[in-house]
mmCIF file of C-alpha atoms and ligand atoms in Angstrom:
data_model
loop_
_atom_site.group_PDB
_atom_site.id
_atom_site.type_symbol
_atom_site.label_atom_id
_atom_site.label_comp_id
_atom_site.label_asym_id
_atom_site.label_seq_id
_atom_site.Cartn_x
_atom_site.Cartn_y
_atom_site.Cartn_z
ATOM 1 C CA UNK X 853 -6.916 15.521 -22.527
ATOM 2 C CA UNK X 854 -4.303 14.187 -24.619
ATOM 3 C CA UNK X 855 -2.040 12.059 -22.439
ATOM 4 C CA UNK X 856 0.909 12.638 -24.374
ATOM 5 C CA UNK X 857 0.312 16.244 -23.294
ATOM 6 C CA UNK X 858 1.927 15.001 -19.813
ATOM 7 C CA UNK X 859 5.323 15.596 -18.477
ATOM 8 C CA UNK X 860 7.592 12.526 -19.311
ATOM 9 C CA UNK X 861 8.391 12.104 -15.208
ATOM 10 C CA UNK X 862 4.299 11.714 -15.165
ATOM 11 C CA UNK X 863 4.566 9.222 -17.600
ATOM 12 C CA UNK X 864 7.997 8.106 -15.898
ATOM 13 C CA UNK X 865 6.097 7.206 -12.444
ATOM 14 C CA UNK X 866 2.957 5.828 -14.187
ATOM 15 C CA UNK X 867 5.650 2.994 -16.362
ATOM 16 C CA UNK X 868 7.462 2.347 -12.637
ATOM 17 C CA UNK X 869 4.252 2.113 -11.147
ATOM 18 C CA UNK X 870 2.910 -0.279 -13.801
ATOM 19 C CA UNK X 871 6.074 -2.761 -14.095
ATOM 20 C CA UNK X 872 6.604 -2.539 -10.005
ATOM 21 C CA UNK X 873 9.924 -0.790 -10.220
ATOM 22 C CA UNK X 874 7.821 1.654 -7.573
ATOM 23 C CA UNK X 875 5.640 -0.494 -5.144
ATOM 24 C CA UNK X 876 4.161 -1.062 -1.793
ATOM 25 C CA UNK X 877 1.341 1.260 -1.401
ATOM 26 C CA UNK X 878 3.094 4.001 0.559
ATOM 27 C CA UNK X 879 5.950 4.175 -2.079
ATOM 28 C CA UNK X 880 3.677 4.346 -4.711
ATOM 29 C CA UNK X 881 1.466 7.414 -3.068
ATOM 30 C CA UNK X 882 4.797 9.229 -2.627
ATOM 31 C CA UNK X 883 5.549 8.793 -6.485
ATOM 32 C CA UNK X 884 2.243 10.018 -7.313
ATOM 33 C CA UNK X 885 2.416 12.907 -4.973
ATOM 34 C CA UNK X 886 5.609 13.991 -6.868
ATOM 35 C CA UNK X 887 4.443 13.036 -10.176
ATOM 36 C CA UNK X 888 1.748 15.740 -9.552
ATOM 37 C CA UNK X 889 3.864 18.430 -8.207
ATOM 38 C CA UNK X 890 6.394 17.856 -11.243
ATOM 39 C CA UNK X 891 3.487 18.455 -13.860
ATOM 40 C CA UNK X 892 2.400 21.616 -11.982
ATOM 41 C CA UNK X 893 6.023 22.426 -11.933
ATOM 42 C CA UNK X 894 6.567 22.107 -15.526
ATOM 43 C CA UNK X 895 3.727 22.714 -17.265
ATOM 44 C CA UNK X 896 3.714 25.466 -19.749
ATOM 45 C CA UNK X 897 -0.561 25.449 -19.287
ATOM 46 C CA UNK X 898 -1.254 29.225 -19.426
ATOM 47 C CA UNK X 899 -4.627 29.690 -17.517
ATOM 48 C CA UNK X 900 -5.630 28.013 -14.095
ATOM 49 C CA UNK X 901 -8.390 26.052 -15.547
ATOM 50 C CA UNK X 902 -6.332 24.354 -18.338
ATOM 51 C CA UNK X 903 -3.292 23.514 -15.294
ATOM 52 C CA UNK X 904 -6.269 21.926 -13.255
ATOM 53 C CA UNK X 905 -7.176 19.919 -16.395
ATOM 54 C CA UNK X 906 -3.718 18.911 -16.640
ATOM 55 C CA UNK X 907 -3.364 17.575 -13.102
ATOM 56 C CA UNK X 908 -7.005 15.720 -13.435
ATOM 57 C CA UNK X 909 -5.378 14.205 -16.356
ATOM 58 C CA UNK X 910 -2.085 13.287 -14.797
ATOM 59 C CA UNK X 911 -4.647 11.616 -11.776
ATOM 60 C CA UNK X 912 -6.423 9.919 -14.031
ATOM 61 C CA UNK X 913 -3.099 8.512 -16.166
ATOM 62 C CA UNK X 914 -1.534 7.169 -12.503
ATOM 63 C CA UNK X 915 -4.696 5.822 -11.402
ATOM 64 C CA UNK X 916 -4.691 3.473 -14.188
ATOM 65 C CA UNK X 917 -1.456 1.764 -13.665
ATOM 66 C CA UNK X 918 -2.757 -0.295 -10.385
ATOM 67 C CA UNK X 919 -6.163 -0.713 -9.268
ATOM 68 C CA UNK X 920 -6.070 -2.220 -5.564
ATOM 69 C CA UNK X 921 -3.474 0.101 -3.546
ATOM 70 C CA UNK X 922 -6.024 3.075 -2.596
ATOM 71 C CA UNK X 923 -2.829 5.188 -1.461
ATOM 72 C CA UNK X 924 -2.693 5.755 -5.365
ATOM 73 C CA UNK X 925 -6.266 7.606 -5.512
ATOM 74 C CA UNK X 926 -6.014 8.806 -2.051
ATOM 75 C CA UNK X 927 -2.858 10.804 -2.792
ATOM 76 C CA UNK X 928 -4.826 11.964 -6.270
ATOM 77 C CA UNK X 929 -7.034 13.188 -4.302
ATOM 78 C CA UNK X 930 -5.614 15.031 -1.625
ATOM 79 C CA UNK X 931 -3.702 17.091 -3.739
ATOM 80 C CA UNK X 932 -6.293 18.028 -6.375
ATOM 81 C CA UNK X 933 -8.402 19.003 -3.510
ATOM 82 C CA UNK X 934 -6.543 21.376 -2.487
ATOM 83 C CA UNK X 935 -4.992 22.674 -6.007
ATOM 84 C CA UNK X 936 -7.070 25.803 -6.562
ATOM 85 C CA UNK X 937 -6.669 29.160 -7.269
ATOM 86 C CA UNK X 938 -7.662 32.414 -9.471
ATOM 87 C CA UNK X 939 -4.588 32.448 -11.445
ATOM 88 C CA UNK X 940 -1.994 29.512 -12.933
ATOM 89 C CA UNK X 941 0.285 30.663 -10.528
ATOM 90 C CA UNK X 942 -1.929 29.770 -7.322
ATOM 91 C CA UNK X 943 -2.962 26.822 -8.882
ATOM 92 C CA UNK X 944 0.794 25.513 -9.441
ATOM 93 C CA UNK X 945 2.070 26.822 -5.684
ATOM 94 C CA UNK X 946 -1.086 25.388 -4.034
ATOM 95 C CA UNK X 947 -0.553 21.971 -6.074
ATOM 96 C CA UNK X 948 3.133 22.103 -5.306
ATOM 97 C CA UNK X 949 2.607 22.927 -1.726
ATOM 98 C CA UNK X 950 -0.493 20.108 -0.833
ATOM 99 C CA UNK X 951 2.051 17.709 -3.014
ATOM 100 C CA UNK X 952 4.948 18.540 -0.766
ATOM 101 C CA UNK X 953 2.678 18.483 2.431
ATOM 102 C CA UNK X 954 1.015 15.079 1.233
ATOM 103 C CA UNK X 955 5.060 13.673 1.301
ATOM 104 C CA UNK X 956 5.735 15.156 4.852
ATOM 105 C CA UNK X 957 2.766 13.808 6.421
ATOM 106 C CA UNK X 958 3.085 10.447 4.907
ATOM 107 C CA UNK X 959 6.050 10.349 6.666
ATOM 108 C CA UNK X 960 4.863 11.496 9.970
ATOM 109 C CA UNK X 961 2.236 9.125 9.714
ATOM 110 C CA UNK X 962 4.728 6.448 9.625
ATOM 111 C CA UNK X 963 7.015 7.234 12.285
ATOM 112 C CA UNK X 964 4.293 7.591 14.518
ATOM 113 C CA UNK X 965 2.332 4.425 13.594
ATOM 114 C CA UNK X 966 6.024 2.699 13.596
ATOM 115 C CA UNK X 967 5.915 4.016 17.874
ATOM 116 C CA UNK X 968 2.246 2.565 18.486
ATOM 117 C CA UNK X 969 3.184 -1.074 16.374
ATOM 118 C CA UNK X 970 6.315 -1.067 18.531
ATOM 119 C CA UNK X 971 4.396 -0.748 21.666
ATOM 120 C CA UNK X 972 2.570 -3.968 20.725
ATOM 121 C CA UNK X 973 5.949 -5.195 20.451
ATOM 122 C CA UNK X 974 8.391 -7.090 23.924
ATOM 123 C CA UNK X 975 11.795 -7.497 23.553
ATOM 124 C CA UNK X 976 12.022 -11.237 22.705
ATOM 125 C CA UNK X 977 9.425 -11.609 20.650
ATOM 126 C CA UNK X 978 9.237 -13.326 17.458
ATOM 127 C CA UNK X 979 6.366 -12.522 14.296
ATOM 128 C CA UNK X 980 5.728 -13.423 11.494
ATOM 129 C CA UNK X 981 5.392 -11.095 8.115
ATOM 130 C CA UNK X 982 4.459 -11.352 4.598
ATOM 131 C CA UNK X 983 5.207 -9.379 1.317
ATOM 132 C CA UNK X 984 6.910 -6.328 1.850
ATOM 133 C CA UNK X 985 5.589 -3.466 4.089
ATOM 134 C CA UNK X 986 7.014 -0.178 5.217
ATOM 135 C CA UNK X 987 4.967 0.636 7.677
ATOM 136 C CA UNK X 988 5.853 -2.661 9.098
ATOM 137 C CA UNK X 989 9.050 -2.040 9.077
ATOM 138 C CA UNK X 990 8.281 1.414 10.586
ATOM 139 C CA UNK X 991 7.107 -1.001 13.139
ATOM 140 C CA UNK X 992 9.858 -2.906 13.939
ATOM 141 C CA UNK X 993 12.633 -0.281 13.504
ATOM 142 C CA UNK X 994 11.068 1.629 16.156
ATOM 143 C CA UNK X 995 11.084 -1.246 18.111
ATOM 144 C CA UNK X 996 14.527 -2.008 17.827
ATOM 145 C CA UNK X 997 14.915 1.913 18.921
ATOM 146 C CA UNK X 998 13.358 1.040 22.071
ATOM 147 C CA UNK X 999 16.049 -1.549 22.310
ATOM 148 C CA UNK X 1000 14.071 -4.630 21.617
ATOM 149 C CA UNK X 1001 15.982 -7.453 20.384
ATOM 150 C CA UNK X 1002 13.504 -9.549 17.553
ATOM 151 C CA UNK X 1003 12.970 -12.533 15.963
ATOM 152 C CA UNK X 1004 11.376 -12.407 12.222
ATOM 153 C CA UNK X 1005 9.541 -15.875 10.085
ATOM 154 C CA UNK X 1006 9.300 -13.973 6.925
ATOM 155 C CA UNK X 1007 7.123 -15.584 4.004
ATOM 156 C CA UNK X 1008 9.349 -15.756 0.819
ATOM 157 C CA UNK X 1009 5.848 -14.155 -1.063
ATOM 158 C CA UNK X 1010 5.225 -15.304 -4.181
ATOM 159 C CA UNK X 1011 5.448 -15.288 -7.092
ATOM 160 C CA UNK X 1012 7.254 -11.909 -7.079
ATOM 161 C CA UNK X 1013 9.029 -12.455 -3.841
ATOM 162 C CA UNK X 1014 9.037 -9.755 -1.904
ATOM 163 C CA UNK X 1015 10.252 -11.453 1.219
ATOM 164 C CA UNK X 1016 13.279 -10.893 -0.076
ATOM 165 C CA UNK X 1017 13.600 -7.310 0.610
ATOM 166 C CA UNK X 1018 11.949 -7.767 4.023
ATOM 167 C CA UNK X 1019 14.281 -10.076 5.279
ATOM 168 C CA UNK X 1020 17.183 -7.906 3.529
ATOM 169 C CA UNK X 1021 15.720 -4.704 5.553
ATOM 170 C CA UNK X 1022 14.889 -6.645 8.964
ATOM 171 C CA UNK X 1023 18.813 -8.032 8.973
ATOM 172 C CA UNK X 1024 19.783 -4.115 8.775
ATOM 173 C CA UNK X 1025 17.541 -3.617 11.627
ATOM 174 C CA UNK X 1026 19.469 -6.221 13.487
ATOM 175 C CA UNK X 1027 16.539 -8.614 13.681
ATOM 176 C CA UNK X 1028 17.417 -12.089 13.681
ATOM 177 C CA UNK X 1029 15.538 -13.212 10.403
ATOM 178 C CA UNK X 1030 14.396 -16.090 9.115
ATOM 179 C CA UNK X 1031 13.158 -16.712 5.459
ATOM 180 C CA UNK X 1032 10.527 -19.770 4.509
ATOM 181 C CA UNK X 1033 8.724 -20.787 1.451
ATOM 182 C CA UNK X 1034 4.756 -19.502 2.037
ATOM 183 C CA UNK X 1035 3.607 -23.118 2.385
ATOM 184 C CA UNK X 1036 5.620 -23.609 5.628
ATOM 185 C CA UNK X 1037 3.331 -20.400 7.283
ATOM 186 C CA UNK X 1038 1.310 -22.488 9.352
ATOM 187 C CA UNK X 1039 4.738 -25.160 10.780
ATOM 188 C CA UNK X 1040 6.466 -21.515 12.274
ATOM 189 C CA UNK X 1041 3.092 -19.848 13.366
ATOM 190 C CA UNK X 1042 3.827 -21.918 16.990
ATOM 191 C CA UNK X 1043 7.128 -19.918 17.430
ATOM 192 C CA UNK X 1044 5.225 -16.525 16.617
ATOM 193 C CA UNK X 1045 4.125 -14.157 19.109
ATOM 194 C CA UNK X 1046 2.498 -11.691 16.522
ATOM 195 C CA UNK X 1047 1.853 -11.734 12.851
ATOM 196 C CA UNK X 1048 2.227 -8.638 11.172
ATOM 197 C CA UNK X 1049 1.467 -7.333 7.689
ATOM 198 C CA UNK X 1050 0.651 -4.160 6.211
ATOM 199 C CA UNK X 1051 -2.416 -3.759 4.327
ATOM 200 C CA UNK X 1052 -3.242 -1.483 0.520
ATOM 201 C CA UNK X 1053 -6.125 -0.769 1.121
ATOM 202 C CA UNK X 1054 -8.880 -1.085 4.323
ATOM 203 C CA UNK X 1055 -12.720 -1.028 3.633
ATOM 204 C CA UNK X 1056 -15.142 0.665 5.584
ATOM 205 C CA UNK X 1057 -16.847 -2.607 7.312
ATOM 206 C CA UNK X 1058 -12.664 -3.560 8.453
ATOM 207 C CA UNK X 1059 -11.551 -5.790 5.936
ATOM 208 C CA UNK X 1060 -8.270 -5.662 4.845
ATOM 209 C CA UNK X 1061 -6.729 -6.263 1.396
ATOM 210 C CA UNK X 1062 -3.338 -6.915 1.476
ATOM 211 C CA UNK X 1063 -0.591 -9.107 -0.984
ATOM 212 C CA UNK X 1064 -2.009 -12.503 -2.026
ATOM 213 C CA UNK X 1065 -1.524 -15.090 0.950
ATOM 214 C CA UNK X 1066 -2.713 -12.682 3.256
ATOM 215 C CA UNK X 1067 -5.851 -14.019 4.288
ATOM 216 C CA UNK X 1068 -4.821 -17.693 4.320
ATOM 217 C CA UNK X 1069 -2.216 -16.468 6.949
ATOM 218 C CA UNK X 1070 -4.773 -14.917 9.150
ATOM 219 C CA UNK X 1071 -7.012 -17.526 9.162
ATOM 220 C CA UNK X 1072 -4.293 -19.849 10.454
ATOM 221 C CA UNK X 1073 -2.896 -17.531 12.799
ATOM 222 C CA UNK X 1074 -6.368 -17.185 14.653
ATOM 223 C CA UNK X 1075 -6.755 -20.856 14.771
ATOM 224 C CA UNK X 1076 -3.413 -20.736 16.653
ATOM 225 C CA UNK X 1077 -4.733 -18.207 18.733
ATOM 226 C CA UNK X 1078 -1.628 -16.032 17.448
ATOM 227 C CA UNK X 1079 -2.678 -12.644 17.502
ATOM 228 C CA UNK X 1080 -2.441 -10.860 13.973
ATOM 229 C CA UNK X 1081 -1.732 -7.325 13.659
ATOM 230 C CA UNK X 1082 -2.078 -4.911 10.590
ATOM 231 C CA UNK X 1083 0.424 -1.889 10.335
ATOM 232 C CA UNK X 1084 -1.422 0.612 7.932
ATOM 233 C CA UNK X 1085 -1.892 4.423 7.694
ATOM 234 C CA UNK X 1086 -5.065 5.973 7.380
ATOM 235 C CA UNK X 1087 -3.890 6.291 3.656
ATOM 236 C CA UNK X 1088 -4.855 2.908 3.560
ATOM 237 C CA UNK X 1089 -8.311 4.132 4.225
ATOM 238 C CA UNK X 1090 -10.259 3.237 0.989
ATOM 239 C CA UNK X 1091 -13.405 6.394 1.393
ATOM 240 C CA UNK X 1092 -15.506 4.490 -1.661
ATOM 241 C CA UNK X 1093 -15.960 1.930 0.566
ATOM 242 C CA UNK X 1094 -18.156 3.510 2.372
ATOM 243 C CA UNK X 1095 -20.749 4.234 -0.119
ATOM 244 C CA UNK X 1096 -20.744 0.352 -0.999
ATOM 245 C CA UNK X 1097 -17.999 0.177 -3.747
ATOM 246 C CA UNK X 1098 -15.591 -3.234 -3.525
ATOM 247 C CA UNK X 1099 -12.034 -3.361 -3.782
ATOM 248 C CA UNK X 1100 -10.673 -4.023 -7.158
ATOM 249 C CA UNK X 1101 -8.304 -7.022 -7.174
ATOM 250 C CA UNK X 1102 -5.555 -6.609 -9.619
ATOM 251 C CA UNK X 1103 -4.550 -9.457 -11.841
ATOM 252 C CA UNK X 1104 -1.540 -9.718 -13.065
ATOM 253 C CA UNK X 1105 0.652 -11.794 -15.755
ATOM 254 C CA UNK X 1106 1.097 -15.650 -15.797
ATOM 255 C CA UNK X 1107 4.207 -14.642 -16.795
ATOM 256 C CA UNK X 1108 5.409 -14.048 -13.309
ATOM 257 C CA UNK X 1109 4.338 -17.570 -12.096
ATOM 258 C CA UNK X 1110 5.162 -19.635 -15.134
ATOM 259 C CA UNK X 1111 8.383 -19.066 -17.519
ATOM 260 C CA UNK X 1112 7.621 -19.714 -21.326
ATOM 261 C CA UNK X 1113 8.988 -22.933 -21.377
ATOM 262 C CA UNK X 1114 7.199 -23.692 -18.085
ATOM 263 C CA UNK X 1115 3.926 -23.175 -19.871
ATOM 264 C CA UNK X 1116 5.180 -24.313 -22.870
ATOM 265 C CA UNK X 1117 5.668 -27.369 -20.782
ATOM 266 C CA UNK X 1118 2.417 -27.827 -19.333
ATOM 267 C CA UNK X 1119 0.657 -27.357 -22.191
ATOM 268 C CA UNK X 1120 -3.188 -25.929 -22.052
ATOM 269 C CA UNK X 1121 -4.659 -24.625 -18.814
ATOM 270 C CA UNK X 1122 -5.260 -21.360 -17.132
ATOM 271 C CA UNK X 1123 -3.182 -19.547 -14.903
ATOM 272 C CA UNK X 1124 -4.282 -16.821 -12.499
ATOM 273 C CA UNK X 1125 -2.570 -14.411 -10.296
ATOM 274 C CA UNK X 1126 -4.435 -12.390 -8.426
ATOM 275 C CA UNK X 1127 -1.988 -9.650 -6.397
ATOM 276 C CA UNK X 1128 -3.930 -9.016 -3.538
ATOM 277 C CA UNK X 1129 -6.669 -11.104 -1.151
ATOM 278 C CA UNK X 1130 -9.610 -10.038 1.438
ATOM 279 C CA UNK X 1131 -8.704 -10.406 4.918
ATOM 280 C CA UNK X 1132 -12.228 -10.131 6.959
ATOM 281 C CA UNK X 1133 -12.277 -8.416 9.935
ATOM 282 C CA UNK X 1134 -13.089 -11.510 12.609
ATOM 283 C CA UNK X 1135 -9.662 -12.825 11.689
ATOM 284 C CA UNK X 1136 -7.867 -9.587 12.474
ATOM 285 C CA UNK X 1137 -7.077 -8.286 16.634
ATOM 286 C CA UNK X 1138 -5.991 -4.445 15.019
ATOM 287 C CA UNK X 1139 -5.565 -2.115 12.596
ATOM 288 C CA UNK X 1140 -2.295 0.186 13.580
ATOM 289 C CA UNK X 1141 -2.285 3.803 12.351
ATOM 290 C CA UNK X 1142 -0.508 6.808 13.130
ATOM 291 C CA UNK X 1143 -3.966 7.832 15.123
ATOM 292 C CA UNK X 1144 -3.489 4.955 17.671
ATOM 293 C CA UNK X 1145 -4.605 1.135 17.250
ATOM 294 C CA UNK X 1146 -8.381 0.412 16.563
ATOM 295 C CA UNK X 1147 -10.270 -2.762 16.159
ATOM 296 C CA UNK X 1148 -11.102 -3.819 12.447
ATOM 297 C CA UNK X 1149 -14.477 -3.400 13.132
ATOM 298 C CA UNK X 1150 -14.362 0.378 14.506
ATOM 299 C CA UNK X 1151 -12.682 1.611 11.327
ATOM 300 C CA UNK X 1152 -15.585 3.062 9.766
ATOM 301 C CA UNK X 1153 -16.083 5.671 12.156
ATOM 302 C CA UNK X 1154 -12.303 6.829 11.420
ATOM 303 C CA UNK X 1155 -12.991 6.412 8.335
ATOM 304 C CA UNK X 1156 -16.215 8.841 8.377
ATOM 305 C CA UNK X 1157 -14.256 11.359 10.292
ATOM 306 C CA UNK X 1158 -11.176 11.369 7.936
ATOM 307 C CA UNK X 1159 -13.065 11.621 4.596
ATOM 308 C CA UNK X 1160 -16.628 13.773 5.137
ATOM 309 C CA UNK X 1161 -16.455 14.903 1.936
ATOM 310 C CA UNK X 1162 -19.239 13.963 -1.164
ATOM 311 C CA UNK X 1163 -18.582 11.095 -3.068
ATOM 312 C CA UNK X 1164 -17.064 13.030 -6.636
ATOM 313 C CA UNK X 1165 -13.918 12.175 -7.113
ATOM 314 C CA UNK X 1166 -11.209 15.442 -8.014
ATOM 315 C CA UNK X 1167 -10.249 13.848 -11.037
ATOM 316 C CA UNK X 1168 -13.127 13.277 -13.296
ATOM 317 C CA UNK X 1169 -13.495 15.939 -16.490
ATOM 318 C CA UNK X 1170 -15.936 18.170 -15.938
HETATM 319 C C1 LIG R 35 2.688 -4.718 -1.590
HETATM 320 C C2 LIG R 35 1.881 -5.088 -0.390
HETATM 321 C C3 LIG R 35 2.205 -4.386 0.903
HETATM 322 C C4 LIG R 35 1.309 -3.141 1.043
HETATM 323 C C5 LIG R 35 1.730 -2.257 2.212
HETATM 324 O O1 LIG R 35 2.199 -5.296 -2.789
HETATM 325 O O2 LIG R 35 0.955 -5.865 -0.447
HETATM 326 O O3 LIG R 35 1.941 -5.223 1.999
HETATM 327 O O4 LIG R 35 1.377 -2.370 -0.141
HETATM 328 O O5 LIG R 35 2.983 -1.675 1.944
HETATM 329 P P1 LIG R 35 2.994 -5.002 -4.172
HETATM 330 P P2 LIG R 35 3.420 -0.283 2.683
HETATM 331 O O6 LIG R 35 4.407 -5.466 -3.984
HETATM 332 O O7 LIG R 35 2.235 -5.809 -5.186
HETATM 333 O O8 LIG R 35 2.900 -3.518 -4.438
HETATM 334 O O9 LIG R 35 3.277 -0.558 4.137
HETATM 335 O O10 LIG R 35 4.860 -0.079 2.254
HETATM 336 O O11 LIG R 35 2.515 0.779 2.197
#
């Protein structure tokens, strides 16, 4: 199907998606969610098979904007599974209702992760984060409900600094927040009590794959012996993962390590920026969801309990 063929909000979401105007992989499962219900909303398709094709296009158009955050595909697919019906009109209502229901329980699923990360969580304590996460923040603001007074090290994140919102969002939180350059991880990590990041997507054997800088992190963290702590809903929950498929790693534009001139500067090499790293599960203590906290390496039998369906995925043509 033609993509032009799309609602311009699909095409909208997909261009914020792309550029990062809408990231973080719970914000961008939330814009996919609604770029779905729009197109069943709008569409002028006239028969229940050609509004199905129309929402297995719109999937497919999202799904190629990022590759690594598997809330994307996971959202894709938990409305098309559930988008059926005899008639265009129980095809759009059912889309428009699993779309809605997708957004309410994403939320749910954060407020009640946000209560089992605070647990983990005394009043006192300091931790460190990295890159921007809302179900850390879920975390900490339910902390700070429970009265907690906190101390934040947050990682600057490069090269698109998302630090910068984090410690912009912890200060409204009250937390007392400090920001560093993500070279000076491993001087704080003795003043840390916890380090805590969020993840975009968690494979079946318990690795994680989370912003670039990740891994280093954790690595450093358990040779301090500082536990490190992953806030992530079972969206986060990548199902291929389980049949053997890896995590693709975006790569994204020199352009956002290196101005022109920079390179212009430097003259002939290669740059690379990979978006996201592999955190293995031996350097991780738990995985926080909104179904309690489990060890890295128990995830797979969430995992198999969450997603028993086949391997076809709702979006291909048929
Ligand atoms: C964002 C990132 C976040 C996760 C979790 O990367 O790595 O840690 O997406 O976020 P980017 P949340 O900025 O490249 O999208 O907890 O909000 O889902």
């Amino acid at each position: 199907m033609d993509r032009d063929a799309l609602q311009p909000r699909v095409h909208e979401v997909a261009g914020d998606i792309e550029t990062m105007e809408t990231r973080g992989a719970a914000k961008i499962a939330a814009a996919t969610a609604d770029a779905l219900r729009t197109q069943a909303v709008e569409s002028d398709a006239e028969t229940a098979p050609a509004l199905l094709a129309e929402l297995r296009a719109a999937a497919r158009f999202l799904l190629s904007t990022r590759p690594t955050a598997v809330s994307l595909p996971n959202a894709c697919r938990y409305v098309l599974r559930r988008a059926d019906g005899g008639s265009v009109e129980a095809v759009r209502a059912s889309a428009v209702e699993s779309a809605v229901e997708f957004r309410a329980r994403l939320e749910t699923a954060q407020a009640d992760l946000g209560q089992v990360g605070a647990n983990r969580l005394r009043d006192g304590d300091t931790f460190m984060t990295h890159c921007h996460s809302t179900d850390v923040l879920a975390c900490v603001e339910a902390a700070a409900a429970d009265g907690k007074e906190l101390a934040a090290i947050v990682k600057e994140t490069r090269p698109r600094k998302q630090g910068h919102i984090t410690a912009r969002e912890l200060r409204d939180l009250g937390v007392d927040v400090t920001l560093v350059v993500d070279s000076a991880a491993r001087r704080y990590l003795d003043d840390v009590d916890h380090v805590l990041v969020g993840a975009d997507a968690i494979a079946a054997d318990g690795s994680v794959v989370n912003k670039i800088g990740t891994s280093g992190l954790a690595i450093v963290a358990r040779e301090r012996g500082t536990p490190i702590v992953v806030a992530a809903g079972t969206l986060k929950l990548d199902p291929a993962t389980m049949t053997g498929n890896a995590v693709e790693i975006e790569l994204r534009d020199e352009s956002e390590v290196l101005t022109d001139a920079q390179r212009e500067d430097i003259g002939d090499i290669t740059v690379a920026n990979p978006a996201f790293d592999v955190t293995p599960p031996r350097y991780l203590d738990a995985i926080v969801t909104e179904r309690g906290q489990f060890p890295p390496e128990s995830i797979a039998t969430l995992m198999r309990e969450l997603f028993g369906e086949g391997p076809t995925e709702p979006w291909q043509e048929l």
